Short mmCIF file of C-alpha atoms in Angstrom, two decimals:
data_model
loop_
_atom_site.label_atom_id
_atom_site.label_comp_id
_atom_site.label_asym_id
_atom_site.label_seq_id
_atom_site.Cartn_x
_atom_site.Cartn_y
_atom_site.Cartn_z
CA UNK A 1 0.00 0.00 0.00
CA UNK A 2 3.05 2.23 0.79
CA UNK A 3 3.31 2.52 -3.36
CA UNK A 4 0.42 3.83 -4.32
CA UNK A 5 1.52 7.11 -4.18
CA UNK A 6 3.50 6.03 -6.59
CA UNK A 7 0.92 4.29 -8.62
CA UNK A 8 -1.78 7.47 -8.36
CA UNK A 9 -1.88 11.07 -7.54
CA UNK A 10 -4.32 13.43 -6.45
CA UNK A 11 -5.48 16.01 -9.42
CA UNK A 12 -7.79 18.90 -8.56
CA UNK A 13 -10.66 19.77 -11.20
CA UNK A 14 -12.77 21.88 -11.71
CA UNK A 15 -16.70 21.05 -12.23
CA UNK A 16 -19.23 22.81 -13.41
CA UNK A 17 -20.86 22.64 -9.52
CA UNK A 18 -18.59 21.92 -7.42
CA UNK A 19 -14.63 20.89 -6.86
CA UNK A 20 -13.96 17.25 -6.88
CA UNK A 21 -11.20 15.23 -6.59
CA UNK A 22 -10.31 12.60 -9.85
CA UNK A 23 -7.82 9.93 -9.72
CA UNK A 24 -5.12 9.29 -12.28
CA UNK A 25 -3.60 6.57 -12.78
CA UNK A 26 0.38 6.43 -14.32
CA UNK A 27 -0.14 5.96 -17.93
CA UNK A 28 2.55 7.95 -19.30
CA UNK A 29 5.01 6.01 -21.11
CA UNK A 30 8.62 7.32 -21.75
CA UNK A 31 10.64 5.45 -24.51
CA UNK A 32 14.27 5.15 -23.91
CA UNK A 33 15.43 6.83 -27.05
CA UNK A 34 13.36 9.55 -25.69
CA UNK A 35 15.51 9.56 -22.60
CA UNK A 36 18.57 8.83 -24.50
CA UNK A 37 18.23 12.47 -26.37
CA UNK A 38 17.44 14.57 -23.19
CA UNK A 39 20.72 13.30 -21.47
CA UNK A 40 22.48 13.94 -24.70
CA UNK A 41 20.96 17.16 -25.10
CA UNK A 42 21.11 18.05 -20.94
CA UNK A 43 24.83 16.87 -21.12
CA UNK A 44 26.01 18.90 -23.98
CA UNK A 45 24.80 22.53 -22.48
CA UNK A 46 25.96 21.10 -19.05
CA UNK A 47 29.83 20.61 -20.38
CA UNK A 48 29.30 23.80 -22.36
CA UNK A 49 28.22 25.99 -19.01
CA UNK A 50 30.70 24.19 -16.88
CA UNK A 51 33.42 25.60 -19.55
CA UNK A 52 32.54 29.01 -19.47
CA UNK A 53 31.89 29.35 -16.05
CA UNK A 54 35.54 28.12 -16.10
CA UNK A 55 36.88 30.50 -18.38
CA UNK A 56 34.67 33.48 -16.62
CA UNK A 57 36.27 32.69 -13.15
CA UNK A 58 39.68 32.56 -14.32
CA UNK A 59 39.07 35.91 -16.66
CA UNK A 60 38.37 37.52 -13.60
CA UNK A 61 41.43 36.59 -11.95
CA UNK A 62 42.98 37.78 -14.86
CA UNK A 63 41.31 41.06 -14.99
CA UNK A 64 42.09 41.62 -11.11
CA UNK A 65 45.72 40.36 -11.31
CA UNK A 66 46.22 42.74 -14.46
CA UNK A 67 45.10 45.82 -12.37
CA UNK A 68 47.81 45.16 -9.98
CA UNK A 69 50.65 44.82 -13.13
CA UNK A 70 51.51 41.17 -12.12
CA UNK A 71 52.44 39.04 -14.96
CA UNK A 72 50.62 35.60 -15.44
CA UNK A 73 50.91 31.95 -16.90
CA UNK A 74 47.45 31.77 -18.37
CA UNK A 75 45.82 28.23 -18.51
CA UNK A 76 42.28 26.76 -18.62
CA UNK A 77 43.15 24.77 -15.39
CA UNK A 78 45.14 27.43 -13.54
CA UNK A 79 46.07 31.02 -13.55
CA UNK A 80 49.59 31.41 -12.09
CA UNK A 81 50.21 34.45 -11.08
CA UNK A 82 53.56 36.21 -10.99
CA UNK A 83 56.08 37.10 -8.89
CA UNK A 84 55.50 34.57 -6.03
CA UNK A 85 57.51 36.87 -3.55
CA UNK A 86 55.66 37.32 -0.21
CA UNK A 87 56.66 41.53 -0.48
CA UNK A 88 54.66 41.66 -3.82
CA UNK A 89 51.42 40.71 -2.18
CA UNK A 90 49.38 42.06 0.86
CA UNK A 91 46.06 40.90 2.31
CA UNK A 92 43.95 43.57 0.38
CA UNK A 93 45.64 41.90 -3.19
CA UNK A 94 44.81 38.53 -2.16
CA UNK A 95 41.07 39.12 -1.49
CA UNK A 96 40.85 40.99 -4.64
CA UNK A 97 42.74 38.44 -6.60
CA UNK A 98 41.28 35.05 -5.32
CA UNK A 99 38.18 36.02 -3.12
CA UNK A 100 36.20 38.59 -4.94
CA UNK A 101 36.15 36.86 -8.62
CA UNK A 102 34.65 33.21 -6.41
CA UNK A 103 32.19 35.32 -4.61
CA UNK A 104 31.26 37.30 -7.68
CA UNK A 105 30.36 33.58 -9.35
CA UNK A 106 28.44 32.79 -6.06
CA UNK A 107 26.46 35.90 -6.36
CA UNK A 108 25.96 35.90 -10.71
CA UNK A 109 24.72 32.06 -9.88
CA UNK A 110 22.31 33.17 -7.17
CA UNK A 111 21.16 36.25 -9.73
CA UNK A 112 20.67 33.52 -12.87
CA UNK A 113 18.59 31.86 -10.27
CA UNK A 114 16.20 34.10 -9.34
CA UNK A 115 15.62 35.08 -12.95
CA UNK A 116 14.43 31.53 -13.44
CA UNK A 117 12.72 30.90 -10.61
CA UNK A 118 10.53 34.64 -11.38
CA UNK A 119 10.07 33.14 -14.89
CA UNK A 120 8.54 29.74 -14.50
CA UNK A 121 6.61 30.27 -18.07
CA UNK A 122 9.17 29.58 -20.36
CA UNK A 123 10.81 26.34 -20.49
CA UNK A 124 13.16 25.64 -23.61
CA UNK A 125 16.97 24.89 -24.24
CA UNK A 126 17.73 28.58 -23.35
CA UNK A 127 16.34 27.79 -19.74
CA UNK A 128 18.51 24.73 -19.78
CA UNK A 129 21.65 26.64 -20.57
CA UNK A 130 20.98 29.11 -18.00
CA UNK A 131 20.26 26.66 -15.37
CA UNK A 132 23.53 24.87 -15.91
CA UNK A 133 25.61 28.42 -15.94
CA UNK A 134 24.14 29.36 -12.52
CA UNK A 135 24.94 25.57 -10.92
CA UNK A 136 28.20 25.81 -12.18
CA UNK A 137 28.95 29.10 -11.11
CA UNK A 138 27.66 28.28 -7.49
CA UNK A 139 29.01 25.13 -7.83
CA UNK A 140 32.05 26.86 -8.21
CA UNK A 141 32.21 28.91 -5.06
CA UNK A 142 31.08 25.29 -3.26
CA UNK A 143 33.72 23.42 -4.34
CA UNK A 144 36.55 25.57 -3.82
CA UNK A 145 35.01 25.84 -0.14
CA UNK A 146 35.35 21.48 -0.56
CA UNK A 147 39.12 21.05 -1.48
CA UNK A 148 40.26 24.56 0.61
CA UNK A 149 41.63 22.32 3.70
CA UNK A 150 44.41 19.98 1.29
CA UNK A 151 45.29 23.66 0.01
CA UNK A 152 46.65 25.59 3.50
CA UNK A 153 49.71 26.46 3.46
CA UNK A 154 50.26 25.50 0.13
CA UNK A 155 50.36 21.43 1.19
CA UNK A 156 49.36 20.93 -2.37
CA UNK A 157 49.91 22.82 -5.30
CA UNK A 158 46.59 21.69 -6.62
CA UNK A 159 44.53 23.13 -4.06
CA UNK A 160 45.69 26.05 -3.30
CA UNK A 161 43.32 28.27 -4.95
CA UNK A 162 40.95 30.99 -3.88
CA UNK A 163 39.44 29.97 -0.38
CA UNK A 164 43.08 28.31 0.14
CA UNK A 165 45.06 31.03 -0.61
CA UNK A 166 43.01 33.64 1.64
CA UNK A 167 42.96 31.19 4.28
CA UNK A 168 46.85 30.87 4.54
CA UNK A 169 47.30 34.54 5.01
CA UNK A 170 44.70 35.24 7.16
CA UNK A 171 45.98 32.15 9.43
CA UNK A 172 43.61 29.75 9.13
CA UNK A 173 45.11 25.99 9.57
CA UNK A 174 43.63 22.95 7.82
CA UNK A 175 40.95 21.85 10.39
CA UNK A 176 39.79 25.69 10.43
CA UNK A 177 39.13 25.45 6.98
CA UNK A 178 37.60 21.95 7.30
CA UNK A 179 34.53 23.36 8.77
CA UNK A 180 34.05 25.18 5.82
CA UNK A 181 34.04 22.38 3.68
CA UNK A 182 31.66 20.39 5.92
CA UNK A 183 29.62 23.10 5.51
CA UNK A 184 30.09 22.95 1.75
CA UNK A 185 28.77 19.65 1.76
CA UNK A 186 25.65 20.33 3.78
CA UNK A 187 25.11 23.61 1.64
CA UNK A 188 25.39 21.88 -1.76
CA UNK A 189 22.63 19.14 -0.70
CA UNK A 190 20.89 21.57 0.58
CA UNK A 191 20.86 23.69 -2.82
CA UNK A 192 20.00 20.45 -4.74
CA UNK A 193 16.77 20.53 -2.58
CA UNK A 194 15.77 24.19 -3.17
CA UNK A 195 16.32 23.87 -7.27
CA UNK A 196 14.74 20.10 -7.53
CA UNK A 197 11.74 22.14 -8.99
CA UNK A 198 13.95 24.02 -11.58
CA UNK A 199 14.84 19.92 -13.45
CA UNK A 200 11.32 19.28 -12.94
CA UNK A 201 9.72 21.86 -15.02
CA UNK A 202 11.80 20.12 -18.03
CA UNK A 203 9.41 17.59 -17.85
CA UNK A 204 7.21 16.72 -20.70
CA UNK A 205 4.00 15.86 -18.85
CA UNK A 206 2.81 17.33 -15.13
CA UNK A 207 1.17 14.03 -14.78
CA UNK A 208 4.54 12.10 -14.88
CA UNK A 209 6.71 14.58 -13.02
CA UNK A 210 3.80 13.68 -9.84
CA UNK A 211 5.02 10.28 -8.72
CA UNK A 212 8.08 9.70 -7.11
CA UNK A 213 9.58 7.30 -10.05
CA UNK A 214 8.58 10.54 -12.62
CA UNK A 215 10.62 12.72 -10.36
CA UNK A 216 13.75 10.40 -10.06
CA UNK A 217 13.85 9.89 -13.54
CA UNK A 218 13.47 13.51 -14.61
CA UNK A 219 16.29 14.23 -11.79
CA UNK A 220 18.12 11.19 -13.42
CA UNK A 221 18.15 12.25 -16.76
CA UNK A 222 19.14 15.95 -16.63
CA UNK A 223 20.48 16.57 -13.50
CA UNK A 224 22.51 13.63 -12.40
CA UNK A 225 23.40 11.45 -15.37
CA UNK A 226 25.00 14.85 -17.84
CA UNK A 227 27.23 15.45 -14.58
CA UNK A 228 29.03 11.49 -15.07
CA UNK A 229 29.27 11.58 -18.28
CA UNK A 230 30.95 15.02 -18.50
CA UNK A 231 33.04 14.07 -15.89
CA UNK A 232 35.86 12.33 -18.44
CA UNK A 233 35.36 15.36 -21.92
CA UNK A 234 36.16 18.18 -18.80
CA UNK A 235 38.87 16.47 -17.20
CA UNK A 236 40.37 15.78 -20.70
CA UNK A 237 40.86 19.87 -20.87
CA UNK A 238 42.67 19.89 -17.25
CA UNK A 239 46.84 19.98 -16.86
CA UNK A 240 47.18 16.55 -15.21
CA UNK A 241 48.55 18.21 -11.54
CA UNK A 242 44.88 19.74 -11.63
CA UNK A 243 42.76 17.40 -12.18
CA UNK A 244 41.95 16.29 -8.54
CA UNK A 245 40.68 20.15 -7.63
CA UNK A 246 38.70 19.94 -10.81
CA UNK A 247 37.28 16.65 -9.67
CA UNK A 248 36.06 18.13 -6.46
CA UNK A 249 33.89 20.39 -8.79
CA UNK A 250 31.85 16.84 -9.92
CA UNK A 251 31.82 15.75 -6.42
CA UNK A 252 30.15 19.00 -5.36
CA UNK A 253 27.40 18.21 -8.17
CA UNK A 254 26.92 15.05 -7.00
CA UNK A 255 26.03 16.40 -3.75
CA UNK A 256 23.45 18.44 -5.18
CA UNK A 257 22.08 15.90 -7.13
CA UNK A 258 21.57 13.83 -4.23
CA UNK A 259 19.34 16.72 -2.60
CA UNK A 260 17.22 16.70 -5.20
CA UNK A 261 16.78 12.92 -4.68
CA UNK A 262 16.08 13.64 -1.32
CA UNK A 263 13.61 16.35 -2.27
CA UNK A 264 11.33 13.76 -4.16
CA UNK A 265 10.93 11.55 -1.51
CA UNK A 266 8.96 14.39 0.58
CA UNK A 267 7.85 16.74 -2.26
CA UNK A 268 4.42 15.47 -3.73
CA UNK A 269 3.52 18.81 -5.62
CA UNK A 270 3.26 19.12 -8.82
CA UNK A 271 5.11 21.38 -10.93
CA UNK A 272 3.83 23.15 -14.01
CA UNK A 273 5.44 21.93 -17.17
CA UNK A 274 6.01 22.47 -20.82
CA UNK A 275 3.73 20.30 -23.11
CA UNK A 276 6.68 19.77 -25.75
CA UNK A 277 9.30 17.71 -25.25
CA UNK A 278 11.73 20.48 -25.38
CA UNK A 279 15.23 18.15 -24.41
CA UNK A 280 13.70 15.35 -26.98
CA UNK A 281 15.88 16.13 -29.97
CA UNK A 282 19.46 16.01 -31.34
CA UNK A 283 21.27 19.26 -30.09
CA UNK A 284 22.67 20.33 -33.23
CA UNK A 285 23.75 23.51 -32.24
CA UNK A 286 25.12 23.00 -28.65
CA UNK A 287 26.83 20.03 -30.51
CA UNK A 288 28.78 22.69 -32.75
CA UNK A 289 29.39 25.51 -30.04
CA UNK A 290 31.07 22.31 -27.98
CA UNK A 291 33.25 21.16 -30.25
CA UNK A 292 34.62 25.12 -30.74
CA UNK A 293 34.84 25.70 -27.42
CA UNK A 294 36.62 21.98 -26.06
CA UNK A 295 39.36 22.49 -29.53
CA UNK A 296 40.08 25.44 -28.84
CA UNK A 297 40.74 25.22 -25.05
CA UNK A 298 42.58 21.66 -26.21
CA UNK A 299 44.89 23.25 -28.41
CA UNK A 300 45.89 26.57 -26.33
CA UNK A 301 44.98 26.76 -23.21
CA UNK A 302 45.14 23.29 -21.77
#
């Protein structure tokens, strides 16, 4: 009896004399080629926005570190920036340099956001893009928060980035910074529970996105799945010594993932949904702008 919910769900009408409640049952089929295109087509915009959002953090750096007149060893994976002399820098440079340009992705992401969410009428492969760019850029400022602690002090070469960096100077030792990261981890579940609803409205039928299997498989197919298999095309791009900090950034979208999971379980709304099956094609053009972008960050900037 525990599956029914599963099985049926409650659907408010409207009758000429009263309000009455009808029964559904779950006759919406799904076709795995169906499924097959909207992880393809999910999957391309998500290595596409997790790219840029890549490139747009480390232009920022860039742009900051260029104010100051350092010079700089520009690559997709890292920005080194030059001299590393302890009498070059200060405090103030170091927030500028490392802090502000993470925060500034935490606080675009969160702006992306609330567009969407104040926008719930249009659903299309726009949307999509836009929802990826703002979880990567959050997912950004989350992750760096993840892998700050193996950073302090410089311990490893790979870590020490942005929260890392600020951390050493402003003292902070590696358990310091591991609260942080714990509450990374508890932040990024937590922001996979808030923007559950966001995948859902990708669904092609209300009536399927209502039972607990709809849910998982929407959240399955868009959300959790593109994140795997763009795990090995993104790493590809990385210089070798940084691919475990970039690896942190999957394991941050993993977390959120598994808050929207957890969201299902306890969420039995339903969300309002575009009739067309806007993820159920072959993504021609995010195909095209993919291949540009991952050859030409291949062959000079990896």
């Amino acid at each position: 009896m525990a599956n029914l919910r599963d099985i049926f769900f409650r659907f408010r009408t409207l009758n000429k004399n009263n309000k009455e409640y009808v029964y559904f049952t779950k006759t919406v089929g799904d076709s795995y080629i169906n499924q097959a295109r909207r992880v393809l087509t999910s999957t391309i915009t998500f290595i596409v926005a997790f790219i840029l959002s890549n490139v747009f953090l480390q232009s920022l750096i860039i742009i900051f570190s260029k104010s100051f007149k350092y010079k700089l060893k520009i690559t997709y994976s890292h920005i080194e920036v030059l001299p590393h002399d302890i009498h070059f820098w200060s405090l103030a440079r170091v927030i500028v340099i490392y802090f502000i340009p993470t925060m500034f992705c935490l606080v675009l992401g969160l702006m992306i956001f609330n567009l969407l969410v104040s926008n719930t009428n249009t659903v299309n492969r726009g949307r999509l893009f836009f929802f990826w760019f703002g979880m990567c850029l959050i997912n950004i400022f989350l992750s760096h928060l993840l892998f700050a602690p193996f950073g302090i002090g410089a311990r490893s070469v790979a870590y020490y980035q942005a929260f890392a960096i600020v951390g050493s100077w402003v003292g902070f030792n590696p358990a310091a910074m591991g609260v942080f990261a714990i509450g990374a981890i508890f932040i990024g579940i937590l922001w996979g529970v808030v923007t559950s609803k966001e995948v859902l409205r990708f669904s092609f039928s209300s009536k399927y996105a209502a039972t607990l299997s709809g849910k998982n498989s929407i959240i399955f197919q868009i959300a959790f799945l593109p994140v795997i298999l763009g795990f090995i095309p993104c790493m590809l791009l990385c210089n070798i010594t940084y691919i475990p900090a970039m690896a942190f950034a999957f394991l941050s979208m993993i977390l959120v993932a598994f808050g929207m999971f957890v969201r299902n379980t306890n969420d039995w709304s339903i969300v309002r949904c575009n009739k067309n099956d806007v993820l159920n094609l072959i993504p021609v053009t995010e195909i095209v702008v993919l291949l540009f972008l991952w050859i030409t960050v291949y062959q000079f900037f990896r």
